[in-house]
PDB file of C-alpha atoms in Angstrom:
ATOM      1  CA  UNK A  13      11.425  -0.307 -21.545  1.00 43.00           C
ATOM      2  CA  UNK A  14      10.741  -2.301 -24.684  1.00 44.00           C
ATOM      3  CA  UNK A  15      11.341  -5.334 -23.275  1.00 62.00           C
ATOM      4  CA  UNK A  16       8.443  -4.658 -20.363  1.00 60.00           C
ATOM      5  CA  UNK A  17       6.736  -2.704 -23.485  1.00 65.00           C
ATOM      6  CA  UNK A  18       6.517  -6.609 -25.308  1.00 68.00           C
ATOM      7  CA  UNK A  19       6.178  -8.249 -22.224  1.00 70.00           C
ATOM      8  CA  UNK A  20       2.669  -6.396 -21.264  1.00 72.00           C
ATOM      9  CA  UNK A  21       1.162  -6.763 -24.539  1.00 75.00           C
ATOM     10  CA  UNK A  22       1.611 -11.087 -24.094  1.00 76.00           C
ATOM     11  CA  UNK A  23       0.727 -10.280 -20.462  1.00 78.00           C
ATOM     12  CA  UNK A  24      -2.720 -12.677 -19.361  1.00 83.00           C
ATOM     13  CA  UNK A  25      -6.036 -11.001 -19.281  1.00 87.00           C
ATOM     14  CA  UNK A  26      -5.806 -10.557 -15.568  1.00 87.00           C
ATOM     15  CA  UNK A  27      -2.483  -8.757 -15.102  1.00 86.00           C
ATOM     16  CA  UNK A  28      -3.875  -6.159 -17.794  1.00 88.00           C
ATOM     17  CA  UNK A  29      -7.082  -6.105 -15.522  1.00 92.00           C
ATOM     18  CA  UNK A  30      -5.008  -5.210 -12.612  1.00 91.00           C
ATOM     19  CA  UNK A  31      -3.020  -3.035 -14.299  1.00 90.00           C
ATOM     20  CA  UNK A  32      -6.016  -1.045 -15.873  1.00 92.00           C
ATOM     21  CA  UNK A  33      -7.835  -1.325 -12.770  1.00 93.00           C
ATOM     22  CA  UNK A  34      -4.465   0.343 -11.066  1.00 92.00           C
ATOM     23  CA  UNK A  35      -4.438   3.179 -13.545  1.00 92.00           C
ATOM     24  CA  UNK A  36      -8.332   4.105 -12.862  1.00 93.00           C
ATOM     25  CA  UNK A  37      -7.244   4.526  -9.397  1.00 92.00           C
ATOM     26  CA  UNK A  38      -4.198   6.426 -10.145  1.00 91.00           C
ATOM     27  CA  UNK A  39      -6.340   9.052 -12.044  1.00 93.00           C
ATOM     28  CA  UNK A  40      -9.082   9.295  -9.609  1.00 92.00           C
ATOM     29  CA  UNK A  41      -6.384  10.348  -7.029  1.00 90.00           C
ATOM     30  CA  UNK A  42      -4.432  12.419  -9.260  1.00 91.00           C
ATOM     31  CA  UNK A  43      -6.952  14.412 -10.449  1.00 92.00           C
ATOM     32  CA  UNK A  44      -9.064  14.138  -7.493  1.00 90.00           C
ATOM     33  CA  UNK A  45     -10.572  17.966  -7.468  1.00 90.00           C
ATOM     34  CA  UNK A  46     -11.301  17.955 -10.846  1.00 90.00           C
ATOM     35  CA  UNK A  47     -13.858  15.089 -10.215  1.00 91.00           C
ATOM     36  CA  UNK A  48     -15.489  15.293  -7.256  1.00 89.00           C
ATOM     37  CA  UNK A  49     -18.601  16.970  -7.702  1.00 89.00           C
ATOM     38  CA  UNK A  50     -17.237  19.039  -3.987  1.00 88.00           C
ATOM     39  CA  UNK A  51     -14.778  19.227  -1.489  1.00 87.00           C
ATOM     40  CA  UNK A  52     -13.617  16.251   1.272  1.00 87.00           C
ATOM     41  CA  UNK A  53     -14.944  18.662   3.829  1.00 86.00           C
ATOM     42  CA  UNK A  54     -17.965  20.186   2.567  1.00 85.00           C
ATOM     43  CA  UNK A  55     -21.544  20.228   4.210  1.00 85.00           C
ATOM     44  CA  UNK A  56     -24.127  20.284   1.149  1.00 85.00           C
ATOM     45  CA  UNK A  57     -26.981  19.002   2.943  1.00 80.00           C
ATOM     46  CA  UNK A  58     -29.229  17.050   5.520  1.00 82.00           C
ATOM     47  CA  UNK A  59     -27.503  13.893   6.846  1.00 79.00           C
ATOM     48  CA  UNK A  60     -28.300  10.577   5.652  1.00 78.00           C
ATOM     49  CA  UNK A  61     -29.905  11.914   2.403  1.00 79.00           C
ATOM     50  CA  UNK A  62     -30.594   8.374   0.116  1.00 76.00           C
ATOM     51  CA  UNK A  63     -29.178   8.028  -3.277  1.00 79.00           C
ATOM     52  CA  UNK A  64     -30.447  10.660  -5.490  1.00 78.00           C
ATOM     53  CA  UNK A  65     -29.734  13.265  -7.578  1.00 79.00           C
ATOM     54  CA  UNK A  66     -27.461  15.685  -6.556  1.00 83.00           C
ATOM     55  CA  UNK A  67     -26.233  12.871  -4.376  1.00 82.00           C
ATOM     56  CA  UNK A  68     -26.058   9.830  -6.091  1.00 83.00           C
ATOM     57  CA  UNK A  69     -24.485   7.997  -3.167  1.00 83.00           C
ATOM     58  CA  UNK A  70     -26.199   9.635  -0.367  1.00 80.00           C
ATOM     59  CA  UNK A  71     -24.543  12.071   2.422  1.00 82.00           C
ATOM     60  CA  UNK A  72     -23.030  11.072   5.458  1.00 82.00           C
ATOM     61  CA  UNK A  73     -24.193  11.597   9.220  1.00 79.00           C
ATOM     62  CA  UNK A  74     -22.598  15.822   9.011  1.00 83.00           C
ATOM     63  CA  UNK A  75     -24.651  16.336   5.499  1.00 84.00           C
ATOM     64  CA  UNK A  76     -21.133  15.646   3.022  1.00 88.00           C
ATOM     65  CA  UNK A  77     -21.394  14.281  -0.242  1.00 88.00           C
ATOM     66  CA  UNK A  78     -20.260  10.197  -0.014  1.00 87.00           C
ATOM     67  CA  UNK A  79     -19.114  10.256  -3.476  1.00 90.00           C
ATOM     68  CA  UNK A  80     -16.871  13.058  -3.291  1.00 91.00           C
ATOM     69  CA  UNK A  81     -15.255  11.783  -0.308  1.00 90.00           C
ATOM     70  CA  UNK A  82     -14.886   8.487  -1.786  1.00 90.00           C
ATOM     71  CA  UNK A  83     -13.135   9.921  -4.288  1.00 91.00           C
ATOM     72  CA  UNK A  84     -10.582  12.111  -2.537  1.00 92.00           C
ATOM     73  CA  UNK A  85     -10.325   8.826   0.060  1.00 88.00           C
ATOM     74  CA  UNK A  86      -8.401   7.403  -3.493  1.00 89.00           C
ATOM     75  CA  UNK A  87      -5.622  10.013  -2.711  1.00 87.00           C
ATOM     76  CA  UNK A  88      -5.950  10.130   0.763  1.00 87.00           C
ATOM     77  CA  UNK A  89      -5.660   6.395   1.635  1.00 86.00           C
ATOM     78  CA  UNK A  90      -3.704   5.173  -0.870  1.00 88.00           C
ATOM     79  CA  UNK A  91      -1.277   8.055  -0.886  1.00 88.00           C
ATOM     80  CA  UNK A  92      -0.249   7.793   2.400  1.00 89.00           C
ATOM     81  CA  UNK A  93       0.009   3.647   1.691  1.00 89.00           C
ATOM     82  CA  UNK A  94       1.838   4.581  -1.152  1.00 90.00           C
ATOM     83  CA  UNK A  95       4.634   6.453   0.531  1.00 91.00           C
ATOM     84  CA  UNK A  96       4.763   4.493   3.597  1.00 92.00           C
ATOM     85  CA  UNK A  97       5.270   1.160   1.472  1.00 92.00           C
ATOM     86  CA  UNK A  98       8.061   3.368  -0.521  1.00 93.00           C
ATOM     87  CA  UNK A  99       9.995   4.664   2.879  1.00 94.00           C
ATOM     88  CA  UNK A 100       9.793   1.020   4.465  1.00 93.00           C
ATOM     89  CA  UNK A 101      11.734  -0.528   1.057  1.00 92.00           C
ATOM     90  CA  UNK A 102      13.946   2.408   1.146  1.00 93.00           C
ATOM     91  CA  UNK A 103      15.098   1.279   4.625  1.00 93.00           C
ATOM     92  CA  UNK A 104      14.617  -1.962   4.505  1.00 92.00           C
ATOM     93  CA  UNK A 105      15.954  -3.279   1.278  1.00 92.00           C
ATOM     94  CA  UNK A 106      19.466  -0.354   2.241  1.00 91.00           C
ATOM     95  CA  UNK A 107      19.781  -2.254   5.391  1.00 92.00           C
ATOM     96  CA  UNK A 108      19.369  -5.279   4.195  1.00 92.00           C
ATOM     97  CA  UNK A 109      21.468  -5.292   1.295  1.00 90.00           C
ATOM     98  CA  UNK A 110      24.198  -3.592   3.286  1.00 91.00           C
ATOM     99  CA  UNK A 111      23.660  -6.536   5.649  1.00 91.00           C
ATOM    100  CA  UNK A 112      24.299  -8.833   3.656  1.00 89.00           C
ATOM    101  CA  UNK A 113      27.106  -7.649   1.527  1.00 87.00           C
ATOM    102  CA  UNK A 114      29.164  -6.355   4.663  1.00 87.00           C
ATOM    103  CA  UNK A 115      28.513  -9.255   6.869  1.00 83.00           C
ATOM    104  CA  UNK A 116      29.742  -9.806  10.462  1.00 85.00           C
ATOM    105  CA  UNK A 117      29.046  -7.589  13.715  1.00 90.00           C
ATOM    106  CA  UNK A 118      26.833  -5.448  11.451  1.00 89.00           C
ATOM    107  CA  UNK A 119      25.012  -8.326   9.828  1.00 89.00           C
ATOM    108  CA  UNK A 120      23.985  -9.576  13.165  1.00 90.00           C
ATOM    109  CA  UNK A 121      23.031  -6.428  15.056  1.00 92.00           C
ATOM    110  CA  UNK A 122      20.833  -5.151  12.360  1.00 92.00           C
ATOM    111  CA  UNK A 123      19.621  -8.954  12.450  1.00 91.00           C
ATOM    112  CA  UNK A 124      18.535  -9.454  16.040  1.00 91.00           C
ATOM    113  CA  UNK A 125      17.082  -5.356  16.131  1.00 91.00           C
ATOM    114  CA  UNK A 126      14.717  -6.935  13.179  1.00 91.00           C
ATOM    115  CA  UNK A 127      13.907 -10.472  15.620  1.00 90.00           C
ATOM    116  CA  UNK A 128      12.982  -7.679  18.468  1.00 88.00           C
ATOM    117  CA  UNK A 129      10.862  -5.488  15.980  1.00 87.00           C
ATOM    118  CA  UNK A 130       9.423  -8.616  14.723  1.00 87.00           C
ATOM    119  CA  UNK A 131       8.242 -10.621  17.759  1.00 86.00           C
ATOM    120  CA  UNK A 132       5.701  -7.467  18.767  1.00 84.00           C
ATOM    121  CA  UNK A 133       2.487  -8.127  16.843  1.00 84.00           C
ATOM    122  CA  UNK A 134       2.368  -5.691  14.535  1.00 83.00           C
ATOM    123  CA  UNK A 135      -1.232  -3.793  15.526  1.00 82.00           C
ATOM    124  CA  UNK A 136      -0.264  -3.683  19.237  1.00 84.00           C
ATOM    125  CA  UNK A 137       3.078  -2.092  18.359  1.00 85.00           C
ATOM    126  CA  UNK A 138       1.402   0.576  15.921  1.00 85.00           C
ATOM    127  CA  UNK A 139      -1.592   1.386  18.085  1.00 83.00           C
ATOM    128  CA  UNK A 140       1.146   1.742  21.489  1.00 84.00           C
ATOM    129  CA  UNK A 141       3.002   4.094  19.076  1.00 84.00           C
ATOM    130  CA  UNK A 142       0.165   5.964  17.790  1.00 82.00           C
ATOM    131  CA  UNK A 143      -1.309   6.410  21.559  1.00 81.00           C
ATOM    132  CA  UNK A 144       1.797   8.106  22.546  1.00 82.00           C
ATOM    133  CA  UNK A 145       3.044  10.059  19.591  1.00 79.00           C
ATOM    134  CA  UNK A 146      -0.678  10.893  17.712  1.00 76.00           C
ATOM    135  CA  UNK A 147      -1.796  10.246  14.880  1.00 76.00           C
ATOM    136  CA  UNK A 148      -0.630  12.632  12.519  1.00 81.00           C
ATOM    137  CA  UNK A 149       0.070  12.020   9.052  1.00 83.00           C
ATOM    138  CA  UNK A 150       4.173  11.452   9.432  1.00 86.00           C
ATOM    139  CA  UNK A 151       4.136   9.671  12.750  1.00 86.00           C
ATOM    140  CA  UNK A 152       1.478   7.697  10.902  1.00 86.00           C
ATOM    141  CA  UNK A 153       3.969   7.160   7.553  1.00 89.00           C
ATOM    142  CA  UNK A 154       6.809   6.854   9.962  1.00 90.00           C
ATOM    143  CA  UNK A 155       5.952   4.258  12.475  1.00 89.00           C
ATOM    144  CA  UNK A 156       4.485   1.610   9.735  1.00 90.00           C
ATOM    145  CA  UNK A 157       7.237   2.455   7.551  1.00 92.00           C
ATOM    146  CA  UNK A 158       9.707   1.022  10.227  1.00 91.00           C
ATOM    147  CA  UNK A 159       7.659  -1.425  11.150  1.00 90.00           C
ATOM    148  CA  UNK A 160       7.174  -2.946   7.450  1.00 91.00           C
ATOM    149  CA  UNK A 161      11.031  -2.634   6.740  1.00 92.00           C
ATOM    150  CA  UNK A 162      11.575  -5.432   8.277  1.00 92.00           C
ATOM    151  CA  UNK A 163      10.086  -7.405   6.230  1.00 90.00           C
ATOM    152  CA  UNK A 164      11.750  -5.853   3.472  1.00 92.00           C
ATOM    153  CA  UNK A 165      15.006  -6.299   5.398  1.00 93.00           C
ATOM    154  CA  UNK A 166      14.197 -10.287   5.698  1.00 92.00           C
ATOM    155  CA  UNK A 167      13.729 -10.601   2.039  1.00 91.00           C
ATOM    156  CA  UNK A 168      16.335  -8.263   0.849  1.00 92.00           C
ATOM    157  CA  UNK A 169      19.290  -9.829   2.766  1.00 92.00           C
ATOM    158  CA  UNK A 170      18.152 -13.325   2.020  1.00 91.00           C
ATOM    159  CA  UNK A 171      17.911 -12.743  -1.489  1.00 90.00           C
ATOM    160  CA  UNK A 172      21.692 -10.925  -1.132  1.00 90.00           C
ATOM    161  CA  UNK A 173      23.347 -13.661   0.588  1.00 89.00           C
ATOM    162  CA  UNK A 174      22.247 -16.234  -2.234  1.00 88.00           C
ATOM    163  CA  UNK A 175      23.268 -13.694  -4.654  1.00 87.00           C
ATOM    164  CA  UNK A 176      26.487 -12.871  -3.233  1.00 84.00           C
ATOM    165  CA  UNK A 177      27.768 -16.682  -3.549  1.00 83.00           C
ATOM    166  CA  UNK A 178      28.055 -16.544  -7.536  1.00 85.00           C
ATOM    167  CA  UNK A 179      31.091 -15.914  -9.364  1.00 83.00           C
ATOM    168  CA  UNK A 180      31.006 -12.877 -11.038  1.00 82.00           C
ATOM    169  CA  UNK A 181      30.740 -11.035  -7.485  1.00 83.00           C
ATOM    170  CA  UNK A 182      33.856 -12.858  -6.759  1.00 83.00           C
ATOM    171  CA  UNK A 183      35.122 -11.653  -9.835  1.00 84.00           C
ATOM    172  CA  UNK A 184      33.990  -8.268  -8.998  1.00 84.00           C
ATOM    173  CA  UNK A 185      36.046  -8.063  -5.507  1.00 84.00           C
ATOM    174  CA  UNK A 186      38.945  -9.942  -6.473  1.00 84.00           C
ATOM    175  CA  UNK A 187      38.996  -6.546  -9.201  1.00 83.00           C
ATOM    176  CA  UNK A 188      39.074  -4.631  -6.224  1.00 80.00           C
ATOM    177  CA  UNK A 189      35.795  -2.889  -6.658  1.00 80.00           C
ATOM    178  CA  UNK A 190      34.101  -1.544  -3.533  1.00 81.00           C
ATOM    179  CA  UNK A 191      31.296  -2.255  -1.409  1.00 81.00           C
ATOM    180  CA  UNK A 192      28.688   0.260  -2.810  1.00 84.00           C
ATOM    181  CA  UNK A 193      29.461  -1.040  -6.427  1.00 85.00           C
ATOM    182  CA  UNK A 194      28.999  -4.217  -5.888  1.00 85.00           C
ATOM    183  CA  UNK A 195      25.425  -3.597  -4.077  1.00 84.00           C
ATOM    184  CA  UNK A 196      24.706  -0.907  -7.257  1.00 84.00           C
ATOM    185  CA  UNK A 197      26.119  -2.950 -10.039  1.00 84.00           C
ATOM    186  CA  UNK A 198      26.060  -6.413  -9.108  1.00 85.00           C
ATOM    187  CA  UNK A 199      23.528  -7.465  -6.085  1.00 87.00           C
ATOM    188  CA  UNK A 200      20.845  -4.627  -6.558  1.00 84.00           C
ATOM    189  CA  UNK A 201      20.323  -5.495 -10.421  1.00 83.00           C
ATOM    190  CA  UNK A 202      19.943  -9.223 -10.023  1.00 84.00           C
ATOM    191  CA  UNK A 203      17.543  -8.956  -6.863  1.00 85.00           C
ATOM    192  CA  UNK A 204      15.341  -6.453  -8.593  1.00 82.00           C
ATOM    193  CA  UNK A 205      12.354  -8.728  -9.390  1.00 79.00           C
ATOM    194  CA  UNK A 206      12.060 -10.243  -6.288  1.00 83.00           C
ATOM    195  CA  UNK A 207      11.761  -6.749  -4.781  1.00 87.00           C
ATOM    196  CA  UNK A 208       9.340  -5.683  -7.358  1.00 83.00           C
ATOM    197  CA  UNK A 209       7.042  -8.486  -6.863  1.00 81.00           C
ATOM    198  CA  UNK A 210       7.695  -7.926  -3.210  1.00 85.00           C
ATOM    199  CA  UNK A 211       6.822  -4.393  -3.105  1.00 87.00           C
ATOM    200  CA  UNK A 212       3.298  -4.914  -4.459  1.00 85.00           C
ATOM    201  CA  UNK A 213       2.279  -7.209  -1.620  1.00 84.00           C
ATOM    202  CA  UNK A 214       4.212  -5.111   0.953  1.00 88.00           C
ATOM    203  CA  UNK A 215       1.648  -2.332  -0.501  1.00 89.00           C
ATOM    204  CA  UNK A 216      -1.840  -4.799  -0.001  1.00 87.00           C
ATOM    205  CA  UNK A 217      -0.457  -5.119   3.355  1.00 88.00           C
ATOM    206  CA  UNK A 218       0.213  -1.617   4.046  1.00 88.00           C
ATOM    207  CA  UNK A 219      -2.651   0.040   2.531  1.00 86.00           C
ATOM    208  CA  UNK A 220      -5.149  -2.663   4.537  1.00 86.00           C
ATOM    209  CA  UNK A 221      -3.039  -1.621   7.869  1.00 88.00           C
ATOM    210  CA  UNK A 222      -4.164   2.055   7.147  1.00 86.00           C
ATOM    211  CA  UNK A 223      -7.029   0.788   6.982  1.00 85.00           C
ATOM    212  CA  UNK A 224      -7.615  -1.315   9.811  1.00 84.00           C
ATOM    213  CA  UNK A 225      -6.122   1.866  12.151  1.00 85.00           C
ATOM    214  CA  UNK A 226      -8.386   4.179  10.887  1.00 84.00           C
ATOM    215  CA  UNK A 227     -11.410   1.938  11.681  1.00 82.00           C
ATOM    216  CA  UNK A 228     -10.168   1.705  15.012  1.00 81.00           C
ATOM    217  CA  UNK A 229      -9.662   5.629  15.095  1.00 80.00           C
ATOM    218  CA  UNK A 230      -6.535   5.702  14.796  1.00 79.00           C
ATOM    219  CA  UNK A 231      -5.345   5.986  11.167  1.00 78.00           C
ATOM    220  CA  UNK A 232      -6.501   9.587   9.347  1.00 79.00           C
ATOM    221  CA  UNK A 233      -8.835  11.867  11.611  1.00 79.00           C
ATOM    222  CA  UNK A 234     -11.479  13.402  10.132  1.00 77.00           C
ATOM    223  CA  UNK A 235     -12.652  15.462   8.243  1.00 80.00           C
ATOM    224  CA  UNK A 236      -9.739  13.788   5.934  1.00 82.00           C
ATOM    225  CA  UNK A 237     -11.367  11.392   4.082  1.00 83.00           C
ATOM    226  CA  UNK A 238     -10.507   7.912   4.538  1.00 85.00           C
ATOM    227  CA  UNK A 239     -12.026   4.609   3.488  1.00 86.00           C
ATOM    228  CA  UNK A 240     -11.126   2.891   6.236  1.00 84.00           C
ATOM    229  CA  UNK A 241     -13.118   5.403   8.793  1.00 84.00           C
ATOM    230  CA  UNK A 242     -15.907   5.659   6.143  1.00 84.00           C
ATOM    231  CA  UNK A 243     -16.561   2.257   6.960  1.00 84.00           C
ATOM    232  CA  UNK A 244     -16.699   2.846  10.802  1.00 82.00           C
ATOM    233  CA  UNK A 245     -18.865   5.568  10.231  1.00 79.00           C
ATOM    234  CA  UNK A 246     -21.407   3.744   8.172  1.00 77.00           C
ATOM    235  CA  UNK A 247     -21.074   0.864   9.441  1.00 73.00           C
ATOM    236  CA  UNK A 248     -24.143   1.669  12.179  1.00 72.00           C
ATOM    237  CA  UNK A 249     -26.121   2.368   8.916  1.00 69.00           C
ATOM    238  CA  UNK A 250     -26.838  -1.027   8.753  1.00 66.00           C
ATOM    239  CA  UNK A 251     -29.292  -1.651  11.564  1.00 63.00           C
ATOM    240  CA  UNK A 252     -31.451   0.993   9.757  1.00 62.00           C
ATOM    241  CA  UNK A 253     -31.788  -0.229   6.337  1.00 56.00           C
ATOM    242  CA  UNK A 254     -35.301  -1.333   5.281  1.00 55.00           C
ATOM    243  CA  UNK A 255     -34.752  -3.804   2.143  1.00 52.00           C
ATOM    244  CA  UNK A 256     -38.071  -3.079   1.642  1.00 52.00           C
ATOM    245  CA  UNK A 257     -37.984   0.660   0.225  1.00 54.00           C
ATOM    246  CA  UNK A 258     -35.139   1.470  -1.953  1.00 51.00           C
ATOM    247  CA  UNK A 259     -34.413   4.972   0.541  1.00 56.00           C
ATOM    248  CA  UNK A 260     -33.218   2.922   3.109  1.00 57.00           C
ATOM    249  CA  UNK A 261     -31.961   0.096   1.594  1.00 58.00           C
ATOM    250  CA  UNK A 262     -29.112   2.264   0.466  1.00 63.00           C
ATOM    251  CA  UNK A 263     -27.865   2.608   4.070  1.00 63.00           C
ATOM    252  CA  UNK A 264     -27.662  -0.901   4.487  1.00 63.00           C
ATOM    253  CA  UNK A 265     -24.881  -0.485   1.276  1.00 73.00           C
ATOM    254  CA  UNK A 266     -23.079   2.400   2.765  1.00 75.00           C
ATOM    255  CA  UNK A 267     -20.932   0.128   4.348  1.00 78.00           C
ATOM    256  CA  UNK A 268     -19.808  -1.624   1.304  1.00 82.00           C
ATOM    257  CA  UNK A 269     -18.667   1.863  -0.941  1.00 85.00           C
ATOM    258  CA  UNK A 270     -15.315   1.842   0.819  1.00 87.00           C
ATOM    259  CA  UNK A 271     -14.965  -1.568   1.617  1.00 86.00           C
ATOM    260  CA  UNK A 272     -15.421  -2.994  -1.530  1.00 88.00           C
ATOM    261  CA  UNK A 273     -13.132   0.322  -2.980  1.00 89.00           C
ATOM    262  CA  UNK A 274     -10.418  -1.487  -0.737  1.00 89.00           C
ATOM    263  CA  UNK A 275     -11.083  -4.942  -1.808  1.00 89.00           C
ATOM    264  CA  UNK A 276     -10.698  -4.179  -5.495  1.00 92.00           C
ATOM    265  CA  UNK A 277      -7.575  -2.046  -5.157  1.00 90.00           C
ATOM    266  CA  UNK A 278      -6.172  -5.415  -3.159  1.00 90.00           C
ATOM    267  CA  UNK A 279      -6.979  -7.725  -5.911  1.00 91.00           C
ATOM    268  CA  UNK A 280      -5.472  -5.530  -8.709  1.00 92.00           C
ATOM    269  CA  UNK A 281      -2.417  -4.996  -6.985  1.00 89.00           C
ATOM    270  CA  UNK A 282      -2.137  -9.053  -6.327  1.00 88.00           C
ATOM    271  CA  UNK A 283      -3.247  -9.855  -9.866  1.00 89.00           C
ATOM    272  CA  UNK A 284      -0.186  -7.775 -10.821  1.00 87.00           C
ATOM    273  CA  UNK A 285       1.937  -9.083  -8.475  1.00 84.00           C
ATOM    274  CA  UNK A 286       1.617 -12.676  -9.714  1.00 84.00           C
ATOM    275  CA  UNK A 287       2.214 -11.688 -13.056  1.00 83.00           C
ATOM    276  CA  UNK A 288       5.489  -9.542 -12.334  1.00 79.00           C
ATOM    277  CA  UNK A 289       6.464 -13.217  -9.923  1.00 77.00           C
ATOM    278  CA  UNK A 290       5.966 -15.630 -13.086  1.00 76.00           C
ATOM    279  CA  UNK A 291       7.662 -13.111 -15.216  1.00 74.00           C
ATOM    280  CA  UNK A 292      10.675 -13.615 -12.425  1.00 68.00           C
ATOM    281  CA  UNK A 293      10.623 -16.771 -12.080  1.00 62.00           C
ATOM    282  CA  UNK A 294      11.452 -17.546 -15.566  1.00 55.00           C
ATOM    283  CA  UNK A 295       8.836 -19.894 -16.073  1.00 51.00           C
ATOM    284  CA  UNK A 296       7.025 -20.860 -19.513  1.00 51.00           C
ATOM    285  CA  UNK A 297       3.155 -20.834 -20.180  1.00 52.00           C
TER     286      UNK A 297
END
């Protein structure tokens, strides 16, 4: 903890950017009721009311209040990303790591099951899945989760196999210590960073995948508030904006609320991730 303590305070400007822009995120989910002005689900007036007070971002086409459900879209969205991205390292980096270390028949089924999963374009596979199972919120969690963990699984048994060439694993089974300690004490340590940067991106991806199924429909159904079908719902907003009176100019930026809430999350996240990859990589400023 004191190392990381030391290391953040030399961190550059924009890791401590996307680290603060992280945290502002964080609380705006967390505390989610206690900020939004009403509920995810509640009608407080006429549809398509323009930026104004009570409504400062405008309603949407059923009369609910945009900011409030761009604020519990923060837990909603990236919640859900969150804990997908969380079950597909717990599977794949397991899997992978057990892979590795145990080699052989195992090693290659596990191997060729990830090729298969692979091979299907990712999208197709999800929205097949979706179609047949619905989308709730755990067949939603479940079926990216499995298909994300393999590329956890890639990474984690790559970065096992190179691990589990050094000496002091040698060392470590010629003591006679077993298969689960050597992944706990000796493989899991040492491929840590790798994972850590790893997870981050695995999280962009995953969180813009939620997004991209719920524009299509088939992500979080309303009235759960989601960026990704705030943007579908808006996005017809556009062709009546009138740049010409500030009323409807605002729905021209409708549109760009949860889109640009996405984008930002994204580029914290990666500005973070770089930072925690140069700290890996051992590299000097």
């Amino acid at each position: 903890m004191i190392n990381w303590l030391s290391q953040l305070r030399t961190a550059p400007v924009s890791a401590k950017l996307g680290l603060g822009l992280i945290a502002a995120y964080a609380f705006i989910a967390i505390f989610a009721p206690l900020i939004a002005p009403h509920t995810e689900r509640e009608i407080v007036g006429s549809a398509y009311l323009p930026w104004a007070a009570p409504f400062y971002l405008g309603t949407d086409a059923v009369g609910r209040d945009v900011m409030s459900r761009l604020i519990y879209g923060a837990r909603n969205t990236v919640g859900i990303a969150l804990a997908t991205t969380l079950l597909a390292f717990l599977i794949g980096s397991s899997l992978g790591l057990l892979a590795a270390t145990v080699g052989g028949w195992l090693d290659t089924g596990l191997s060729r099951i990830v090729d298969v999963l692979m091979a299907i374009p990712s999208l197709v596979f999800a929205l097949l899945i979706l179609t047949i199972t619905g989308t709730n919120v755990v067949a939603l969690i479940l079926v990216i989760a499995v298909l994300d963990s393999t590329r956890v699984f890639r990474l984690a048994r790559a970065v096992a196999q190179g691990i589990l060439t050094m000496d002091y694993v040698e060392v470590a089974r010629m003591r006679g210590e077993g298969l689960f300690w050597i992944i706990r004490r000796e493989v899991l340590p040492n491929a840590a960073s790798p994972l850590i940067a790893e997870f981050g991106l695995r999280f962009c991806f995953v969180f813009l995948f939620i997004s991209a199924l719920s524009f299509l429909g088939l992500g979080l159904q309303p009235p759960t508030a989601d960026w990704g079908s705030m943007v579908r719902e808006s996005a017809r907003l556009i062709a009546y904006a009138n740049f010409s009176s500030w009323q409807t100019a605002t729905f021209g930026f409708a549109p760009l609320l949860p889109a640009g809430a996405i984008a930002v999350l994204t580029i914290a996240v990666n500005l973070v991730v770089d930072w925690v990859l140069h700290l890996s990589s051992g590299l000097k400023d």
